[in-house]
Coordinates of C-alpha atoms in Angstrom, one line a residue:
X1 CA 60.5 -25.5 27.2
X2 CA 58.1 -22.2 27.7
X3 CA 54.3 -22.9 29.1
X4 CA 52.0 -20.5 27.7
X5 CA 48.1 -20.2 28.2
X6 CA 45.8 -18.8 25.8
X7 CA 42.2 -17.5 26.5
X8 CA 40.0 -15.4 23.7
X9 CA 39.8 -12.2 26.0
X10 CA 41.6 -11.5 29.5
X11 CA 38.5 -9.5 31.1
X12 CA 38.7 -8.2 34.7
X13 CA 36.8 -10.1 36.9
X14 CA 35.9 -12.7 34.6
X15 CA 35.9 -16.5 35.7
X16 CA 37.8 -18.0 33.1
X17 CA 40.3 -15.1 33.5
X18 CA 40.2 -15.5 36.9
X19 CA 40.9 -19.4 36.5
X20 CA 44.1 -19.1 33.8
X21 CA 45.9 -16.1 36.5
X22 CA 45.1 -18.4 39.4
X23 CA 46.7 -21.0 36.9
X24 CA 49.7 -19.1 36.3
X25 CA 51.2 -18.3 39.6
X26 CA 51.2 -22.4 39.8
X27 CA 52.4 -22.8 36.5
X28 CA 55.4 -19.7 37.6
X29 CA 57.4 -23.0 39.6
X30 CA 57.8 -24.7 36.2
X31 CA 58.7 -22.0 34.1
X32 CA 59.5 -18.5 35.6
X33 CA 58.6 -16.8 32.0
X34 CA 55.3 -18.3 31.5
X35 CA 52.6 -15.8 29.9
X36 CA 48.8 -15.7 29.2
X37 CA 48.0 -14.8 25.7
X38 CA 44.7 -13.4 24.5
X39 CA 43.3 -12.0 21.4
X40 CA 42.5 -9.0 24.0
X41 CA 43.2 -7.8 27.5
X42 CA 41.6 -5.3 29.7
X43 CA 42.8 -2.2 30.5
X44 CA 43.8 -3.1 34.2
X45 CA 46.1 -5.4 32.7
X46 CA 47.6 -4.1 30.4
X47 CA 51.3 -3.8 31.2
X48 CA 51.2 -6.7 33.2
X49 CA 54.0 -8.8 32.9
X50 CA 52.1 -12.0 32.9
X51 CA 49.9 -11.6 30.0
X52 CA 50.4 -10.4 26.1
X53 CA 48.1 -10.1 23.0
X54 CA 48.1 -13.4 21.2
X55 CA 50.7 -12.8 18.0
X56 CA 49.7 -15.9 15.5
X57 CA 53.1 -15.3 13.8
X58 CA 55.4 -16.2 17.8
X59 CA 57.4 -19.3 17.6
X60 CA 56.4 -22.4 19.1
X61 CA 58.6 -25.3 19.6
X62 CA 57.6 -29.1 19.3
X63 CA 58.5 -29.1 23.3
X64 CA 56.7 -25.9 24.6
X65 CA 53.3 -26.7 26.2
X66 CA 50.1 -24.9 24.9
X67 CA 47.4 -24.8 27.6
X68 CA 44.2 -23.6 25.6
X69 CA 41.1 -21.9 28.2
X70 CA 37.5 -22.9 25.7
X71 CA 35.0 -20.8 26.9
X72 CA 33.6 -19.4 23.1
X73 CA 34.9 -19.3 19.8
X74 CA 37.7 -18.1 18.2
X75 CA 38.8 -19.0 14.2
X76 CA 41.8 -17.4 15.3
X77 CA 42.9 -19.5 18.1
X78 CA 41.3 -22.7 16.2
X79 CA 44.0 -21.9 13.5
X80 CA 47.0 -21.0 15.8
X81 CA 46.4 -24.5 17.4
X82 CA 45.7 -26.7 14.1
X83 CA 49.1 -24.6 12.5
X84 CA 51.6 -24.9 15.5
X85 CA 53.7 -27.4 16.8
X86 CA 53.8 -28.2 20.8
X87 CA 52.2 -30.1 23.0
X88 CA 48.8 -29.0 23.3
X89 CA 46.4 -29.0 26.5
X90 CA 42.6 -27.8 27.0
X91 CA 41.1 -26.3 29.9
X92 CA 37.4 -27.0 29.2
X93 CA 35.1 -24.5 30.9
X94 CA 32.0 -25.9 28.7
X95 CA 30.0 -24.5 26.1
X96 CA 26.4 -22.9 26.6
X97 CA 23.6 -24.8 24.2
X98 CA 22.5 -22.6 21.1
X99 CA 19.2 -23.0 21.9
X100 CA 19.0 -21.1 25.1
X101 CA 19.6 -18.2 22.7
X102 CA 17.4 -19.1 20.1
X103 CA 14.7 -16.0 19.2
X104 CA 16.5 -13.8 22.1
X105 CA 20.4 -13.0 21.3
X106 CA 21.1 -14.4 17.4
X107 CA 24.2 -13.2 17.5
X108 CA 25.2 -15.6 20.9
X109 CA 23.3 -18.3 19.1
X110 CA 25.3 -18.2 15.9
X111 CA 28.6 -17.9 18.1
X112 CA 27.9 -20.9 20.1
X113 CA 27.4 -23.0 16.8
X114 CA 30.9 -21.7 15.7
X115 CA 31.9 -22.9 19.4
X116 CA 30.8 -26.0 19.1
X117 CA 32.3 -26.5 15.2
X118 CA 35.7 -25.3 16.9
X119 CA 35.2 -28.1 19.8
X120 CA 35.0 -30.3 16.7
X121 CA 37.9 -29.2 14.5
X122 CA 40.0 -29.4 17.7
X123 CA 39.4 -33.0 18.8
X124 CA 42.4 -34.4 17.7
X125 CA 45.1 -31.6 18.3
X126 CA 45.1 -32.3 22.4
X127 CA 47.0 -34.6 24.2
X128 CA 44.3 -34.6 27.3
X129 CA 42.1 -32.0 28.8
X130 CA 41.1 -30.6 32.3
X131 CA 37.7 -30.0 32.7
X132 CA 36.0 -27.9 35.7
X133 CA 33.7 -30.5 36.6
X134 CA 32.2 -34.0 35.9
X135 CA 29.1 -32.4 34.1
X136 CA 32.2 -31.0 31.4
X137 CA 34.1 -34.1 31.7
X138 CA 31.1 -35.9 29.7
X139 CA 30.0 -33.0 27.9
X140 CA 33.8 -33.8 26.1
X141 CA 32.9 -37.2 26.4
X142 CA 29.9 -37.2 24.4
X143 CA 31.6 -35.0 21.7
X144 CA 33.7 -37.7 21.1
X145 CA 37.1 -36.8 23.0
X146 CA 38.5 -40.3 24.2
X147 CA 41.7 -38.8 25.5
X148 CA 42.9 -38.4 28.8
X149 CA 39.9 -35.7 31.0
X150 CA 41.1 -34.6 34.1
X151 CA 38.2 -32.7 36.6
X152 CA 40.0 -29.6 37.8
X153 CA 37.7 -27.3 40.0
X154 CA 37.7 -23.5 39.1
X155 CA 40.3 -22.4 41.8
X156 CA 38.3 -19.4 43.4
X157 CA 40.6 -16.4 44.8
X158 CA 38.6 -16.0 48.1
X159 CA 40.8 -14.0 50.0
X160 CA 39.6 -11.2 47.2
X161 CA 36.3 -11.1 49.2
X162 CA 37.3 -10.3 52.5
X163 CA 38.0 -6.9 50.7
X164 CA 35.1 -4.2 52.6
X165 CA 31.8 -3.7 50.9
X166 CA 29.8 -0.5 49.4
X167 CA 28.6 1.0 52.3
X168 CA 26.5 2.9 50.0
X169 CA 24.5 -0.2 49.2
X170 CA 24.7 -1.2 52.9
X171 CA 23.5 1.9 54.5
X172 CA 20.4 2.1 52.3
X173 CA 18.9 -1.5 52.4
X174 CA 20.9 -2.8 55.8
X175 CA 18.8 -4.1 59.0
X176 CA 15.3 -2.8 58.3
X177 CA 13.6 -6.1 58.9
X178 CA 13.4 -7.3 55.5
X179 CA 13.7 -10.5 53.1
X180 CA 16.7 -10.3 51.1
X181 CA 16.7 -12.9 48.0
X182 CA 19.9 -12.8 45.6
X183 CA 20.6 -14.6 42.4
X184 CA 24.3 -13.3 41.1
X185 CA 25.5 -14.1 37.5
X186 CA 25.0 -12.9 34.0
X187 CA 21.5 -11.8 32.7
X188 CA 21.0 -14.1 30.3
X189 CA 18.6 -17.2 28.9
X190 CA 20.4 -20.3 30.2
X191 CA 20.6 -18.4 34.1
X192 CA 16.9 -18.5 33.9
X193 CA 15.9 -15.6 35.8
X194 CA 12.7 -15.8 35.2
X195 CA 11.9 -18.8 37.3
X196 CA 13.7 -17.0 40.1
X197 CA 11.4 -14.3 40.0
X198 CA 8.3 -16.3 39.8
X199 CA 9.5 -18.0 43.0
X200 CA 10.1 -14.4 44.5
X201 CA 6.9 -13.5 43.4
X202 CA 5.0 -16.0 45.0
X203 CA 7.0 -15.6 48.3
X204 CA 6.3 -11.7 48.1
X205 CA 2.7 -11.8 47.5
X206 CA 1.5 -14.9 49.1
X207 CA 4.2 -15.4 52.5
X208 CA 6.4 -12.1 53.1
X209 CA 5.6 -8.9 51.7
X210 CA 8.2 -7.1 53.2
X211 CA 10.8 -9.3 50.7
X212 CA 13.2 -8.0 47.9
X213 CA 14.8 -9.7 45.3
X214 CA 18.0 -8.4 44.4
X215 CA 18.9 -9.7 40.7
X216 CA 22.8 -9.2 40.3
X217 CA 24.4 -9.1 36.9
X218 CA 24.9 -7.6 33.5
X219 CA 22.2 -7.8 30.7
X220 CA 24.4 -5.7 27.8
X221 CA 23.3 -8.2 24.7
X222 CA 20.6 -9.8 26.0
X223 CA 18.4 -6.7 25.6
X224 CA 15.1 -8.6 24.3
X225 CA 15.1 -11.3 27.5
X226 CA 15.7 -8.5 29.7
X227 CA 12.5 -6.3 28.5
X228 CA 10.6 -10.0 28.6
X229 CA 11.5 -10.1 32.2
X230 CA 10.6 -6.7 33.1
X231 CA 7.3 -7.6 31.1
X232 CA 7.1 -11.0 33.3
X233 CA 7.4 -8.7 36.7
X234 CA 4.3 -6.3 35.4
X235 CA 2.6 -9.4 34.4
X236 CA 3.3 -10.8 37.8
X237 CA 2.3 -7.8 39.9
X238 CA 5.1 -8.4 41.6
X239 CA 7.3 -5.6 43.6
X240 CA 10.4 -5.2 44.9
X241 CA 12.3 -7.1 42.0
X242 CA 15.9 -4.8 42.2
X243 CA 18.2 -5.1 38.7
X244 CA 21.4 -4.0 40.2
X245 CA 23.0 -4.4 36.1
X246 CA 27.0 -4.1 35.8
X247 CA 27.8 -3.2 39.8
X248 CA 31.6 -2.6 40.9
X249 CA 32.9 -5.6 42.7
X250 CA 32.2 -3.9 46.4
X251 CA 29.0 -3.6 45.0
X252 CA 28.4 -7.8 45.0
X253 CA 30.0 -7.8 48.1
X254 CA 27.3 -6.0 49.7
X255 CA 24.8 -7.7 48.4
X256 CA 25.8 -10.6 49.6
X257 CA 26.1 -9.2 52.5
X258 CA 22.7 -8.2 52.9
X259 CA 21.4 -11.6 51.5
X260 CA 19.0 -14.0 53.4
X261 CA 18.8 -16.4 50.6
X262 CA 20.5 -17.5 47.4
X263 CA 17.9 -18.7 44.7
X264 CA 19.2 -20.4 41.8
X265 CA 17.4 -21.7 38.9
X266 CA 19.9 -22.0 36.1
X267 CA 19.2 -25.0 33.5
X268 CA 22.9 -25.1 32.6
X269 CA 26.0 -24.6 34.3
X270 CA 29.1 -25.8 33.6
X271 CA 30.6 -25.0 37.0
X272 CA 29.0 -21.8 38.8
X273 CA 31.2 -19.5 41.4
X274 CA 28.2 -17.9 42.6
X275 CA 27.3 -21.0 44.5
X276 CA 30.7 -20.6 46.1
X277 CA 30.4 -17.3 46.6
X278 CA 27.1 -17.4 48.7
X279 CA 28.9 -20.3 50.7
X280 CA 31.8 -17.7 51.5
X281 CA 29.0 -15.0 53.0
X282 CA 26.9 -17.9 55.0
X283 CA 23.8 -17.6 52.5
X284 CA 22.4 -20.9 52.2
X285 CA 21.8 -21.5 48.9
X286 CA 18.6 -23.3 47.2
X287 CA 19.3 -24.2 43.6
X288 CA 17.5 -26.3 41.1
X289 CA 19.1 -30.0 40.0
X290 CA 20.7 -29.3 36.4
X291 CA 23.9 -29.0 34.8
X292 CA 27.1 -29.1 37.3
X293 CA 24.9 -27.3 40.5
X294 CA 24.3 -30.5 42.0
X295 CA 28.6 -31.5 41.8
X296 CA 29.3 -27.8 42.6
X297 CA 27.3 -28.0 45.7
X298 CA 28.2 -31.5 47.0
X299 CA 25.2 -32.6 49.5
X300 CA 25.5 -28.4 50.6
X301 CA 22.4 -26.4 50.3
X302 CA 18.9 -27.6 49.2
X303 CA 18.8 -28.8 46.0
X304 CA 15.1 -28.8 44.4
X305 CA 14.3 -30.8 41.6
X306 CA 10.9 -28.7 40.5
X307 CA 10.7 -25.1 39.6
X308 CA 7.2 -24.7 41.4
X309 CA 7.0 -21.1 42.9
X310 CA 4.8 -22.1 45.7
X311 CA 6.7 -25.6 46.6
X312 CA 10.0 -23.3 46.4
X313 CA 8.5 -20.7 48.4
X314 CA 7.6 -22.7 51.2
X315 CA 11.6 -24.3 51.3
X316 CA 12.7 -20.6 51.4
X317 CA 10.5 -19.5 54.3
X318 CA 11.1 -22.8 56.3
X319 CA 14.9 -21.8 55.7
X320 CA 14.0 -18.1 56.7
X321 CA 12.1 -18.6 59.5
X322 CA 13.5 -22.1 61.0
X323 CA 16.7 -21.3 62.8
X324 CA 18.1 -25.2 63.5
X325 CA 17.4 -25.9 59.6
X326 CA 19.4 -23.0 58.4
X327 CA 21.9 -23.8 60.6
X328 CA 22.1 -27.5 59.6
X329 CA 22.4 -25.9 55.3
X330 CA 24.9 -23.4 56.6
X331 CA 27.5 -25.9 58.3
X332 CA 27.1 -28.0 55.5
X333 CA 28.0 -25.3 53.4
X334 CA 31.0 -24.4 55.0
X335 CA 32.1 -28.2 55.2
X336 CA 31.6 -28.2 51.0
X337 CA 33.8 -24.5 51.1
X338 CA 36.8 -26.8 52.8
X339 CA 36.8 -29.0 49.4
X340 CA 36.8 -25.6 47.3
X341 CA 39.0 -23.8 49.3
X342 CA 42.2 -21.7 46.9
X343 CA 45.1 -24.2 49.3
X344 CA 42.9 -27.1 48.5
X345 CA 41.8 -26.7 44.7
X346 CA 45.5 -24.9 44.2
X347 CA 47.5 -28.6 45.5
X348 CA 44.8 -30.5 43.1
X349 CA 45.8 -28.1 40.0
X350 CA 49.9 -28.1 41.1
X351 CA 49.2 -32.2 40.9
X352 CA 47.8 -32.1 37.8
X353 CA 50.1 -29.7 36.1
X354 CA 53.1 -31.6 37.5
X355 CA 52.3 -34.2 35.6
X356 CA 51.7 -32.4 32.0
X357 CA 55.4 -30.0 33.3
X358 CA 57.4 -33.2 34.1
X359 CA 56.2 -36.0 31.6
X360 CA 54.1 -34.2 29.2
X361 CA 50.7 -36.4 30.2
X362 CA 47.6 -36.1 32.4
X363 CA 47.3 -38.2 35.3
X364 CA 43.6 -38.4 35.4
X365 CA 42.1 -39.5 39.0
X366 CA 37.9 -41.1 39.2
X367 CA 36.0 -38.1 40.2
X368 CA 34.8 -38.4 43.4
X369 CA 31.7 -39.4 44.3
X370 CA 29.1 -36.6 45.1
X371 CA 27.5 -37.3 48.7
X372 CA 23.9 -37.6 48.5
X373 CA 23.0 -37.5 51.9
X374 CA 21.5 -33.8 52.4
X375 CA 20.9 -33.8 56.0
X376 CA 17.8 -34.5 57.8
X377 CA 16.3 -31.1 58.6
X378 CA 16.5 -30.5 55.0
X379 CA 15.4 -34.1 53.8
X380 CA 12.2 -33.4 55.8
X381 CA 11.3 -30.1 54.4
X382 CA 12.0 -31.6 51.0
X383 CA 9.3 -34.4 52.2
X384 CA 6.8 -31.5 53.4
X385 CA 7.3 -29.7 50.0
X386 CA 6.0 -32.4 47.9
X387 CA 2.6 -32.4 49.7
X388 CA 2.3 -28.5 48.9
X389 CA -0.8 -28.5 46.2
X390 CA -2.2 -25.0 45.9
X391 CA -4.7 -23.9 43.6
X392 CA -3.3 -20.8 43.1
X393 CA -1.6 -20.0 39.5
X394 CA 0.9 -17.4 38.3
X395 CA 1.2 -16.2 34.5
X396 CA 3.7 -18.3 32.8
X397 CA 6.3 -17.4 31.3
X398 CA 5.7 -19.2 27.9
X399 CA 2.9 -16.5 27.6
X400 CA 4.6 -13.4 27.4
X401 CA 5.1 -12.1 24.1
X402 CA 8.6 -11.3 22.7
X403 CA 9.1 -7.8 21.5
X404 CA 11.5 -8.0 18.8
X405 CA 11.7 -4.8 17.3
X406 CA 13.4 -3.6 13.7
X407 CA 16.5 -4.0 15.3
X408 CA 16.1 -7.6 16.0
X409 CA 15.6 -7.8 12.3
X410 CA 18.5 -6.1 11.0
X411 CA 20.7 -7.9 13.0
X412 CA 19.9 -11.3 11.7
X413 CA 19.8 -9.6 8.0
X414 CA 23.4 -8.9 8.9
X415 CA 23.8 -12.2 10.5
X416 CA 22.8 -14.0 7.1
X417 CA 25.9 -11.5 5.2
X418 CA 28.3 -12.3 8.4
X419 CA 27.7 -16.3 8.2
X420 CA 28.7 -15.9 4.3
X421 CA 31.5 -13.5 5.3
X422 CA 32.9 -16.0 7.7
X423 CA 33.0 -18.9 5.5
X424 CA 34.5 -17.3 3.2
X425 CA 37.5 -15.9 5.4
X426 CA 36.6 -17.0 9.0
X427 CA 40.2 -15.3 10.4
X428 CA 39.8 -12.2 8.6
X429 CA 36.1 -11.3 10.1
X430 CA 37.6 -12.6 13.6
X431 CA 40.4 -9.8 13.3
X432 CA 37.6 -6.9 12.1
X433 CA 35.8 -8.3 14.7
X434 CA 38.7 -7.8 17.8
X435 CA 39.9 -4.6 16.5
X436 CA 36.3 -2.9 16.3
X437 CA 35.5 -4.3 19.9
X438 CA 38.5 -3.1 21.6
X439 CA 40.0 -0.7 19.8
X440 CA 37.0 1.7 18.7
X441 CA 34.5 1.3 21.6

């Protein structure tokens, strides 16, 4: 019996990467050979002995175990799975919503229709699935999958953040009295940005001027939400707004470092590290109530259920400036980083491969219950936000214009000949596809 896992792209750094190697050294106890396949690897790992390029053509026998990592789509994979024998498992690490792309990234927008057609074709080739949270566990639900769902938490290498910081980035922002909010993940629609900034903005104009917001992540492919945003801050008037783009991992670290404050506003998350990650560095974290944030940070952290700068603003300096309420966020914090800790998460995802290794099924276990008590301190600043009722008024975002460009054009020209092309021969243009990403650029 061989145990292979499959994922569309092994990228460095990348959480569902991140997830199938933690994965793997479990899944090492079971079978000493096991390997992640991908339709493409980075660099840094190529030569690894734990990982290969996906080869449709390898032999799979009816008792070998398949554990499948769906993060995007892939006509190969979707093939390789409905074509092959085995006994097949997904790891469900959700889907984003086309919408969110919709007039900002056509090309994301038509891929997560494919995603979701994929999720469809594939509803009967699993024997169960693990999904990274309750939030996924009824996202599968809804689509219709009425086999076994186990919730698996992303295991999170911590011990890969105790490595030493950019000094660089230290040196130049380090102890000089000011504000530091973070927001670290991907630029992109769904992440919402834009509402973090607004928040920021109000904070920086109307509380703390001597404030930066430090936005951390890559924007490559979202080009037209980026330039809205950077339009959004001129419309704003606000300073101090820092796009860090793609950083080196000691890079983050520092960041986080420097941070006084994590500010999340994302409308849909499926799991989201960076919660974790400010929970690692002591940042207490207010997020906004959507997707999986509320599972992920488990009674930890403020959780707001508005996006209203000034009602935000005021939570942010009371957790600034009140010592015994940060302190009351921060311990809870650490408590939730016990239940995510790499021993803790690692013995859940040993339990539940043991049971897929030794009798080929998934022993699925109630989610627990999500504590809603959020501490008192917190509780009553929550209370005090509600009665916040300024007249003042920031541009929305709904009124800047999108600046589209001939390029936006030609791409969904091409779109229109790519959607025919796929159709017609969906594996084909998935190959083309692979070989001109990682083989030409």
């Amino acid at each position: 019996m061989r145990i292979i896992q499959i994922v569309r792209g092994l990228a460095y750094g990348d959480a569902v990467g991140n997830d199938a190697l933690a994965l793997h050294h479990i899944l090492k106890k079971y079978d000493p050979e096991t390997r992640i396949y991908a339709l493409a690897v980075d660099k840094r790992y190529e030569g690894s002995d734990f990982c290969a390029l996906l080869d449709t053509s390898m032999d799979i026998s009816p008792c070998d175990i398949i554990l499948y990592h769906m993060a995007t789509c892939s006509a190969i994979i979707r093939d390789f799975l409905l074509n092959v024998p085995g006994r097949k498992f997904m790891v469900y690490h959700n889907l984003t919503p086309p919408l969110y792309f919709r007039g900002y990234n056509p090309v994301a927008e038509v891929a997560m229709y494919e995603a979701y057609a994929d999720l469809e074709a594939l509803r009967q080739v699993f024997e169960g699935c693990i999904a990274d949270s309750e939030f996924n566990r009824r996202d599968l639900l809804r689509l219709g999958y009425d086999m076994p769902i186990a919730v698996l938490p992303i295991i999170v290498p911590f011990d890969d953040y105790a490595k030493p910081p950019s000094m660089k980035i230290l040196q130049q922002y380090q102890s000089d009295g000011w504000t530091n909010f973070i927001f670290v993940g991907r630029v992109v629609m769904n992440k919402c940005q834009e509402d973090v900034i607004r928040a920021f903005a109000y904070y920086n104009k109307y509380i703390n001027p001597c404030s930066r917001l430090f936005v951390v992540g890559n924007p490559a492919g979202q080009e037209i939400y980026f330039k809205k945003l950077q339009r959004y801050i001129e419309y704003l008037q606000a300073d101090n707004v820092i796009f860090t783009g793609h950083v080196p991992f000691d890079d983050i670290l520092a960041y986080y470092k420097l941070a006084d404050v994590f500010l999340c506003m994302s409308e849909h998350e499926g799991f989201c590290v960076p919660l974790l990650e400010a929970m690692y560095f002591d940042v207490p974290i207010v997020a906004y109530d959507a997707g999986a944030i509320k599972e992920t940070l488990r009674g930890a952290g403020v959780l707001s259920h508005v996006k209203d700068p000034e009602k935000l603003a005021f939570i942010i300096d009371r957790l600034v400036t009140d010592s015994g309420l940060r302190e009351e966020v921060l311990s809870r914090q650490r408590q939730c980083l016990q239940y995510f800790s790499y021993g803790n998460v690692s013995a859940m995802a040993d339990g539940c491969l043991k049971g897929i290794m030794e009798q080929c099924r998934l022993s699925v276990d109630s989610p627990e219950t999500v504590d809603e008590d959020v501490g008192e301190k917190v509780a009553e600043v929550l209370r005090a936000s509600q009665k916040v009722n300024s007249s003042i008024e920031l541009p929305a975002w709904e009124d800047i214009p999108h600046e589209y460009g001939a390029r936006y054009w030609c791409i969904r020209m091409l779109l229109c000949w790519y959607r025919l092309a796929h159709i017609i021969a969906p594996v084909s243009i998935e190959r083309l596809k692979v070989w001109l990403r990682y083989k030409l650029l």
